[in-house]
PDB file of C-alpha atoms in Angstrom:
ATOM      1  CA  LYS M   1     -16.292 -12.640  16.833  1.00  0.00           C
ATOM      2  CA  GLN M   2     -18.513 -10.539  14.575  1.00  0.00           C
ATOM      3  CA  GLU M   3     -18.845 -11.875  11.036  1.00  0.00           C
ATOM      4  CA  VAL M   4     -20.741 -10.285   8.163  1.00  0.00           C
ATOM      5  CA  THR M   5     -22.068 -12.347   5.254  1.00  0.00           C
ATOM      6  CA  GLN M   6     -23.610 -11.115   2.021  1.00  0.00           C
ATOM      7  CA  ILE M   7     -25.680 -13.352  -0.197  1.00  0.00           C
ATOM      8  CA  PRO M   8     -25.699 -13.704  -3.138  1.00  0.00           C
ATOM      9  CA  ALA M   9     -22.093 -13.007  -4.124  1.00  0.00           C
ATOM     10  CA  ALA M  10     -23.248 -11.956  -7.582  1.00  0.00           C
ATOM     11  CA  LEU M  11     -26.599 -11.083  -9.132  1.00  0.00           C
ATOM     12  CA  SER M  12     -27.711 -10.313 -12.681  1.00  0.00           C
ATOM     13  CA  VAL M  13     -31.142  -8.775 -13.317  1.00  0.00           C
ATOM     14  CA  PRO M  14     -32.918  -7.113 -16.264  1.00  0.00           C
ATOM     15  CA  GLU M  15     -33.411  -3.377 -16.210  1.00  0.00           C
ATOM     16  CA  GLY M  16     -36.524  -2.234 -14.344  1.00  0.00           C
ATOM     17  CA  GLU M  17     -36.607  -5.110 -11.896  1.00  0.00           C
ATOM     18  CA  ASN M  18     -36.916  -4.514  -8.157  1.00  0.00           C
ATOM     19  CA  LEU M  19     -34.265  -6.377  -6.197  1.00  0.00           C
ATOM     20  CA  VAL M  20     -33.114  -7.140  -2.669  1.00  0.00           C
ATOM     21  CA  LEU M  21     -29.567  -7.570  -1.434  1.00  0.00           C
ATOM     22  CA  ASN M  22     -29.017  -9.390   1.825  1.00  0.00           C
ATOM     23  CA  CYS M  23     -26.590  -8.867   4.685  1.00  0.00           C
ATOM     24  CA  SER M  24     -26.390 -10.972   7.847  1.00  0.00           C
ATOM     25  CA  PHE M  25     -24.247 -10.531  10.942  1.00  0.00           C
ATOM     26  CA  THR M  26     -23.537 -12.834  13.853  1.00  0.00           C
ATOM     27  CA  ASP M  27     -23.570 -10.442  16.829  1.00  0.00           C
ATOM     28  CA  SER M  28     -26.573  -8.163  17.324  1.00  0.00           C
ATOM     29  CA  ALA M  29     -24.587  -5.764  19.554  1.00  0.00           C
ATOM     30  CA  ILE M  30     -23.978  -3.102  16.912  1.00  0.00           C
ATOM     31  CA  TYR M  31     -24.162   0.679  16.908  1.00  0.00           C
ATOM     32  CA  ASN M  32     -25.017   1.025  13.237  1.00  0.00           C
ATOM     33  CA  LEU M  33     -24.977  -0.649   9.842  1.00  0.00           C
ATOM     34  CA  GLN M  34     -23.844   1.107   6.674  1.00  0.00           C
ATOM     35  CA  TRP M  35     -24.384   0.198   3.014  1.00  0.00           C
ATOM     36  CA  PHE M  36     -21.774   1.186   0.432  1.00  0.00           C
ATOM     37  CA  ARG M  37     -21.475   1.074  -3.316  1.00  0.00           C
ATOM     38  CA  GLN M  38     -18.143   0.407  -5.040  1.00  0.00           C
ATOM     39  CA  ASP M  39     -17.597   0.878  -8.765  1.00  0.00           C
ATOM     40  CA  PRO M  40     -14.692  -0.992 -10.413  1.00  0.00           C
ATOM     41  CA  GLY M  41     -11.359   0.629  -9.567  1.00  0.00           C
ATOM     42  CA  LYS M  42     -13.002   3.188  -7.312  1.00  0.00           C
ATOM     43  CA  GLY M  43     -13.472   3.858  -3.629  1.00  0.00           C
ATOM     44  CA  LEU M  44     -16.527   3.132  -1.504  1.00  0.00           C
ATOM     45  CA  THR M  45     -19.451   5.516  -1.643  1.00  0.00           C
ATOM     46  CA  SER M  46     -21.772   5.590   1.355  1.00  0.00           C
ATOM     47  CA  LEU M  47     -25.410   4.922   0.431  1.00  0.00           C
ATOM     48  CA  LEU M  48     -27.276   4.608   3.699  1.00  0.00           C
ATOM     49  CA  LEU M  49     -26.509   4.360   7.398  1.00  0.00           C
ATOM     50  CA  ILE M  50     -28.975   2.841   9.840  1.00  0.00           C
ATOM     51  CA  GLN M  51     -28.496   3.454  13.538  1.00  0.00           C
ATOM     52  CA  SER M  52     -29.190   0.523  15.867  1.00  0.00           C
ATOM     53  CA  SER M  53     -32.359   2.219  17.129  1.00  0.00           C
ATOM     54  CA  GLN M  54     -33.778   2.559  13.603  1.00  0.00           C
ATOM     55  CA  ARG M  55     -35.635  -0.003  11.484  1.00  0.00           C
ATOM     56  CA  GLU M  56     -35.041   1.493   8.034  1.00  0.00           C
ATOM     57  CA  GLN M  57     -33.624   4.334   5.992  1.00  0.00           C
ATOM     58  CA  THR M  58     -34.593   5.534   2.524  1.00  0.00           C
ATOM     59  CA  SER M  59     -32.775   7.507  -0.143  1.00  0.00           C
ATOM     60  CA  GLY M  60     -34.397   7.830  -3.536  1.00  0.00           C
ATOM     61  CA  ARG M  61     -34.859   4.345  -5.025  1.00  0.00           C
ATOM     62  CA  LEU M  62     -32.945   2.735  -2.158  1.00  0.00           C
ATOM     63  CA  ASN M  63     -34.411   1.425   1.072  1.00  0.00           C
ATOM     64  CA  ALA M  64     -32.382  -0.305   3.753  1.00  0.00           C
ATOM     65  CA  SER M  65     -33.880  -2.197   6.656  1.00  0.00           C
ATOM     66  CA  LEU M  66     -32.338  -3.470   9.865  1.00  0.00           C
ATOM     67  CA  ASP M  67     -33.491  -6.297  12.140  1.00  0.00           C
ATOM     68  CA  LYS M  68     -30.954  -6.517  14.938  1.00  0.00           C
ATOM     69  CA  SER M  69     -32.631  -9.390  16.716  1.00  0.00           C
ATOM     70  CA  SER M  70     -32.288 -11.659  13.695  1.00  0.00           C
ATOM     71  CA  GLY M  71     -28.940 -10.208  12.611  1.00  0.00           C
ATOM     72  CA  ARG M  72     -30.156  -9.174   9.184  1.00  0.00           C
ATOM     73  CA  SER M  73     -30.277  -6.157   6.916  1.00  0.00           C
ATOM     74  CA  THR M  74     -31.638  -5.807   3.400  1.00  0.00           C
ATOM     75  CA  LEU M  75     -31.004  -3.223   0.703  1.00  0.00           C
ATOM     76  CA  TYR M  76     -33.979  -2.824  -1.617  1.00  0.00           C
ATOM     77  CA  ILE M  77     -33.365  -1.212  -5.015  1.00  0.00           C
ATOM     78  CA  ALA M  78     -36.491  -0.186  -6.905  1.00  0.00           C
ATOM     79  CA  ALA M  79     -36.720  -0.032 -10.695  1.00  0.00           C
ATOM     80  CA  SER M  80     -33.092  -1.017 -11.272  1.00  0.00           C
ATOM     81  CA  GLN M  81     -31.060   0.743 -13.961  1.00  0.00           C
ATOM     82  CA  PRO M  82     -27.806  -0.189 -15.757  1.00  0.00           C
ATOM     83  CA  GLY M  83     -26.120   2.602 -13.789  1.00  0.00           C
ATOM     84  CA  ASP M  84     -26.838   0.641 -10.603  1.00  0.00           C
ATOM     85  CA  SER M  85     -24.324  -2.000 -11.697  1.00  0.00           C
ATOM     86  CA  ALA M  86     -21.620  -2.077  -9.013  1.00  0.00           C
ATOM     87  CA  THR M  87     -20.551  -4.011  -5.946  1.00  0.00           C
ATOM     88  CA  TYR M  88     -22.619  -3.355  -2.844  1.00  0.00           C
ATOM     89  CA  LEU M  89     -21.052  -3.826   0.582  1.00  0.00           C
ATOM     90  CA  CYS M  90     -22.584  -3.765   4.020  1.00  0.00           C
ATOM     91  CA  ALA M  91     -20.600  -2.958   7.128  1.00  0.00           C
ATOM     92  CA  VAL M  92     -21.495  -3.212  10.800  1.00  0.00           C
ATOM     93  CA  TYR M  93     -20.052  -1.019  13.499  1.00  0.00           C
ATOM     94  CA  PRO M  94     -19.892  -2.775  16.862  1.00  0.00           C
ATOM     95  CA  GLY M  95     -18.043   0.109  18.518  1.00  0.00           C
ATOM     96  CA  GLY M  96     -14.363   0.343  19.373  1.00  0.00           C
ATOM     97  CA  PHE M  97     -13.673   2.083  16.072  1.00  0.00           C
ATOM     98  CA  LYS M  98     -13.473  -1.213  14.136  1.00  0.00           C
ATOM     99  CA  THR M  99     -15.976  -1.575  11.293  1.00  0.00           C
ATOM    100  CA  ILE M 100     -16.589  -5.110   9.966  1.00  0.00           C
ATOM    101  CA  PHE M 101     -17.292  -5.479   6.250  1.00  0.00           C
ATOM    102  CA  GLY M 102     -19.027  -8.133   4.233  1.00  0.00           C
ATOM    103  CA  ALA M 103     -17.439  -9.415   1.024  1.00  0.00           C
ATOM    104  CA  GLY M 104     -20.051  -7.680  -1.120  1.00  0.00           C
ATOM    105  CA  THR M 105     -22.652  -8.520  -3.752  1.00  0.00           C
ATOM    106  CA  ARG M 106     -21.677  -7.798  -7.351  1.00  0.00           C
ATOM    107  CA  LEU M 107     -24.769  -6.507  -9.179  1.00  0.00           C
ATOM    108  CA  PHE M 108     -25.158  -6.391 -12.954  1.00  0.00           C
ATOM    109  CA  VAL M 109     -28.266  -4.727 -14.415  1.00  0.00           C
ATOM    110  CA  LYS M 110     -28.821  -5.628 -18.056  1.00  0.00           C
ATOM    111  CA  ALA M 111     -30.230  -3.014 -20.427  1.00  0.00           C
TER     112      ALA M 111
ATOM    113  CA  ASN L   1     -14.981  20.195   0.159  1.00  0.00           C
ATOM    114  CA  ALA L   2     -12.500  17.519  -0.975  1.00  0.00           C
ATOM    115  CA  GLY L   3     -13.441  14.855   1.626  1.00  0.00           C
ATOM    116  CA  VAL L   4     -10.789  12.114   1.966  1.00  0.00           C
ATOM    117  CA  THR L   5      -7.846  12.466  -0.431  1.00  0.00           C
ATOM    118  CA  GLN L   6      -5.317   9.708  -1.094  1.00  0.00           C
ATOM    119  CA  THR L   7      -2.064   9.915  -3.007  1.00  0.00           C
ATOM    120  CA  PRO L   8      -0.682   8.375  -5.106  1.00  0.00           C
ATOM    121  CA  LYS L   9      -3.404   6.535  -7.065  1.00  0.00           C
ATOM    122  CA  PHE L  10      -0.983   3.920  -8.387  1.00  0.00           C
ATOM    123  CA  GLN L  11       2.449   2.779  -7.227  1.00  0.00           C
ATOM    124  CA  VAL L  12       4.842   0.012  -8.213  1.00  0.00           C
ATOM    125  CA  LEU L  13       7.585  -0.952  -5.759  1.00  0.00           C
ATOM    126  CA  LYS L  14      10.364  -3.490  -5.747  1.00  0.00           C
ATOM    127  CA  THR L  15      10.706  -5.880  -2.824  1.00  0.00           C
ATOM    128  CA  GLY L  16      12.518  -4.166   0.025  1.00  0.00           C
ATOM    129  CA  GLN L  17      11.737  -0.609  -1.010  1.00  0.00           C
ATOM    130  CA  SER L  18       9.948   1.747   1.351  1.00  0.00           C
ATOM    131  CA  MET L  19       7.222   4.271   0.679  1.00  0.00           C
ATOM    132  CA  THR L  20       4.496   6.316   2.325  1.00  0.00           C
ATOM    133  CA  LEU L  21       0.867   6.361   1.264  1.00  0.00           C
ATOM    134  CA  GLN L  22      -0.683   9.731   1.984  1.00  0.00           C
ATOM    135  CA  CYS L  23      -4.181  10.372   3.355  1.00  0.00           C
ATOM    136  CA  ALA L  24      -5.713  13.729   4.179  1.00  0.00           C
ATOM    137  CA  GLN L  25      -9.223  14.788   5.146  1.00  0.00           C
ATOM    138  CA  ASP L  26     -10.705  18.255   5.420  1.00  0.00           C
ATOM    139  CA  MET L  27     -13.840  17.382   7.400  1.00  0.00           C
ATOM    140  CA  ASN L  28     -12.311  17.776  10.879  1.00  0.00           C
ATOM    141  CA  HIS L  29     -12.808  14.059  11.526  1.00  0.00           C
ATOM    142  CA  GLU L  30     -11.211  12.689  14.667  1.00  0.00           C
ATOM    143  CA  TYR L  31     -11.199   9.078  13.533  1.00  0.00           C
ATOM    144  CA  MET L  32      -9.077   7.908  10.591  1.00  0.00           C
ATOM    145  CA  SER L  33      -8.186   4.429   9.435  1.00  0.00           C
ATOM    146  CA  TRP L  34      -6.395   2.401   6.782  1.00  0.00           C
ATOM    147  CA  TYR L  35      -7.834  -0.693   5.080  1.00  0.00           C
ATOM    148  CA  ARG L  36      -6.515  -3.050   2.470  1.00  0.00           C
ATOM    149  CA  GLN L  37      -8.811  -4.753  -0.018  1.00  0.00           C
ATOM    150  CA  ASP L  38      -7.861  -8.070  -1.570  1.00  0.00           C
ATOM    151  CA  PRO L  39      -9.916 -10.395  -3.800  1.00  0.00           C
ATOM    152  CA  GLY L  40     -11.777 -12.930  -1.679  1.00  0.00           C
ATOM    153  CA  MET L  41     -10.632 -11.295   1.576  1.00  0.00           C
ATOM    154  CA  GLY L  42     -12.813  -8.199   1.674  1.00  0.00           C
ATOM    155  CA  LEU L  43     -11.709  -5.082   3.509  1.00  0.00           C
ATOM    156  CA  ARG L  44      -9.331  -5.570   6.415  1.00  0.00           C
ATOM    157  CA  LEU L  45      -8.337  -2.921   8.945  1.00  0.00           C
ATOM    158  CA  ILE L  46      -4.601  -2.200   9.141  1.00  0.00           C
ATOM    159  CA  HIS L  47      -4.275   0.698  11.614  1.00  0.00           C
ATOM    160  CA  TYR L  48      -6.542   3.377  12.966  1.00  0.00           C
ATOM    161  CA  SER L  49      -6.375   6.622  14.924  1.00  0.00           C
ATOM    162  CA  VAL L  50      -8.933   8.259  17.196  1.00  0.00           C
ATOM    163  CA  GLY L  51      -7.192  11.623  17.256  1.00  0.00           C
ATOM    164  CA  ALA L  52      -3.872  13.405  16.835  1.00  0.00           C
ATOM    165  CA  GLY L  53      -1.121  11.508  18.637  1.00  0.00           C
ATOM    166  CA  ILE L  54      -3.250   8.366  19.140  1.00  0.00           C
ATOM    167  CA  THR L  55      -2.927   5.277  16.942  1.00  0.00           C
ATOM    168  CA  ASP L  56      -3.723   1.598  17.341  1.00  0.00           C
ATOM    169  CA  GLN L  57      -3.422  -1.642  15.430  1.00  0.00           C
ATOM    170  CA  GLY L  58      -6.180  -3.245  13.437  1.00  0.00           C
ATOM    171  CA  GLU L  59      -6.553  -6.753  12.076  1.00  0.00           C
ATOM    172  CA  VAL L  60      -3.460  -6.882   9.816  1.00  0.00           C
ATOM    173  CA  PRO L  61      -0.852  -4.365  11.113  1.00  0.00           C
ATOM    174  CA  ASN L  62       2.373  -6.268  10.410  1.00  0.00           C
ATOM    175  CA  GLY L  63       4.665  -4.533   7.919  1.00  0.00           C
ATOM    176  CA  TYR L  64       2.970  -1.159   8.279  1.00  0.00           C
ATOM    177  CA  ASN L  65       3.571   1.915  10.446  1.00  0.00           C
ATOM    178  CA  VAL L  66       1.381   4.944  11.032  1.00  0.00           C
ATOM    179  CA  SER L  67       1.536   8.247  12.861  1.00  0.00           C
ATOM    180  CA  ARG L  68      -0.987  11.044  13.417  1.00  0.00           C
ATOM    181  CA  SER L  69       0.662  14.386  14.054  1.00  0.00           C
ATOM    182  CA  THR L  70      -2.313  16.457  12.863  1.00  0.00           C
ATOM    183  CA  THR L  71      -6.083  15.944  12.702  1.00  0.00           C
ATOM    184  CA  GLU L  72      -5.999  16.188   8.908  1.00  0.00           C
ATOM    185  CA  ASP L  73      -3.258  13.710   7.941  1.00  0.00           C
ATOM    186  CA  PHE L  74      -2.773   9.990   8.518  1.00  0.00           C
ATOM    187  CA  PRO L  75       0.101   8.549   6.440  1.00  0.00           C
ATOM    188  CA  LEU L  76       0.731   4.813   6.094  1.00  0.00           C
ATOM    189  CA  ARG L  77       4.367   3.713   5.828  1.00  0.00           C
ATOM    190  CA  LEU L  78       5.691   0.513   4.311  1.00  0.00           C
ATOM    191  CA  LEU L  79       9.228   0.127   5.640  1.00  0.00           C
ATOM    192  CA  SER L  80      10.304  -2.844   3.514  1.00  0.00           C
ATOM    193  CA  ALA L  81       7.752  -3.770   0.874  1.00  0.00           C
ATOM    194  CA  ALA L  82       6.909  -7.427   0.231  1.00  0.00           C
ATOM    195  CA  PRO L  83       4.886  -8.999  -2.619  1.00  0.00           C
ATOM    196  CA  SER L  84       2.219  -9.934  -0.030  1.00  0.00           C
ATOM    197  CA  GLN L  85       1.540  -6.206   0.359  1.00  0.00           C
ATOM    198  CA  THR L  86       0.302  -5.965  -3.219  1.00  0.00           C
ATOM    199  CA  SER L  87      -3.234  -4.692  -2.684  1.00  0.00           C
ATOM    200  CA  VAL L  88      -5.586  -1.738  -2.942  1.00  0.00           C
ATOM    201  CA  TYR L  89      -5.303   0.527   0.089  1.00  0.00           C
ATOM    202  CA  PHE L  90      -8.144   2.710   1.312  1.00  0.00           C
ATOM    203  CA  CYS L  91      -8.137   5.476   3.870  1.00  0.00           C
ATOM    204  CA  ALA L  92     -11.380   6.189   5.707  1.00  0.00           C
ATOM    205  CA  SER L  93     -12.525   8.692   8.287  1.00  0.00           C
ATOM    206  CA  ARG L  94     -15.530   9.439  10.463  1.00  0.00           C
ATOM    207  CA  PHE L  95     -16.461  12.492  12.510  1.00  0.00           C
ATOM    208  CA  GLN L  96     -17.009  10.616  15.742  1.00  0.00           C
ATOM    209  CA  ASP L  97     -18.049   7.280  17.115  1.00  0.00           C
ATOM    210  CA  ASN L  98     -21.260   6.122  15.405  1.00  0.00           C
ATOM    211  CA  SER L  99     -20.963   8.546  12.449  1.00  0.00           C
ATOM    212  CA  PRO L 100     -20.870   7.422   8.799  1.00  0.00           C
ATOM    213  CA  LEU L 101     -17.536   6.216   7.442  1.00  0.00           C
ATOM    214  CA  HIS L 102     -16.132   8.161   4.456  1.00  0.00           C
ATOM    215  CA  PHE L 103     -13.594   6.627   2.055  1.00  0.00           C
ATOM    216  CA  GLY L 104     -10.890   7.935  -0.224  1.00  0.00           C
ATOM    217  CA  ASN L 105     -10.513   6.654  -3.799  1.00  0.00           C
ATOM    218  CA  GLY L 106      -7.732   4.240  -2.935  1.00  0.00           C
ATOM    219  CA  THR L 107      -4.102   3.563  -3.846  1.00  0.00           C
ATOM    220  CA  ARG L 108      -3.356   0.517  -6.004  1.00  0.00           C
ATOM    221  CA  LEU L 109       0.043  -0.840  -4.923  1.00  0.00           C
ATOM    222  CA  THR L 110       2.013  -3.529  -6.730  1.00  0.00           C
ATOM    223  CA  VAL L 111       5.165  -4.989  -5.186  1.00  0.00           C
ATOM    224  CA  THR L 112       7.353  -6.997  -7.572  1.00  0.00           C
TER     225      THR L 112
END
């Protein structure tokens, strides 16, 4: 059974710091992995999607990597800002229309 | 382009009452799904649909019904609400297998 784990559960960093969020999954047979951001009381906003054939994707200050063989993905946020404070979730898609989500990492960037 | 639209945003029900959560998308997505999000439990799939007239159960389907009569709409029905159904409900859609998943803004449901 596919399981997705995100560590740490919460993270507090000073503004300007570069940071890495981690996501691990137990079954490497995935089609893609997607990173989301969720603000309190809001829905999920898609940040990046990495197909299984790709190693990384970049959007602005965000870079996501994927290592299927080790069952790991990282989300790198450069020069963090207070506006980056949110919960970040990763989700793997093993096919069959059933996406598996991690519990998320709650990020707080201090001004 | 509205994306995925959910109504209502908030709802309070009494035990035993019924209601329908609405979800509509204007992106011509074939795949639509319903999730519930609970503290400590993450997002769990309730029901999903791969096209009009086709629905299937997810991880936690008990107490919920769905139908898909059009590509655009995928309502979630609670026939007899229970306090255990207090949660935040999200509708999501994707264009096709292996496409990004898009979410609505959620419905916060409280059952007393």
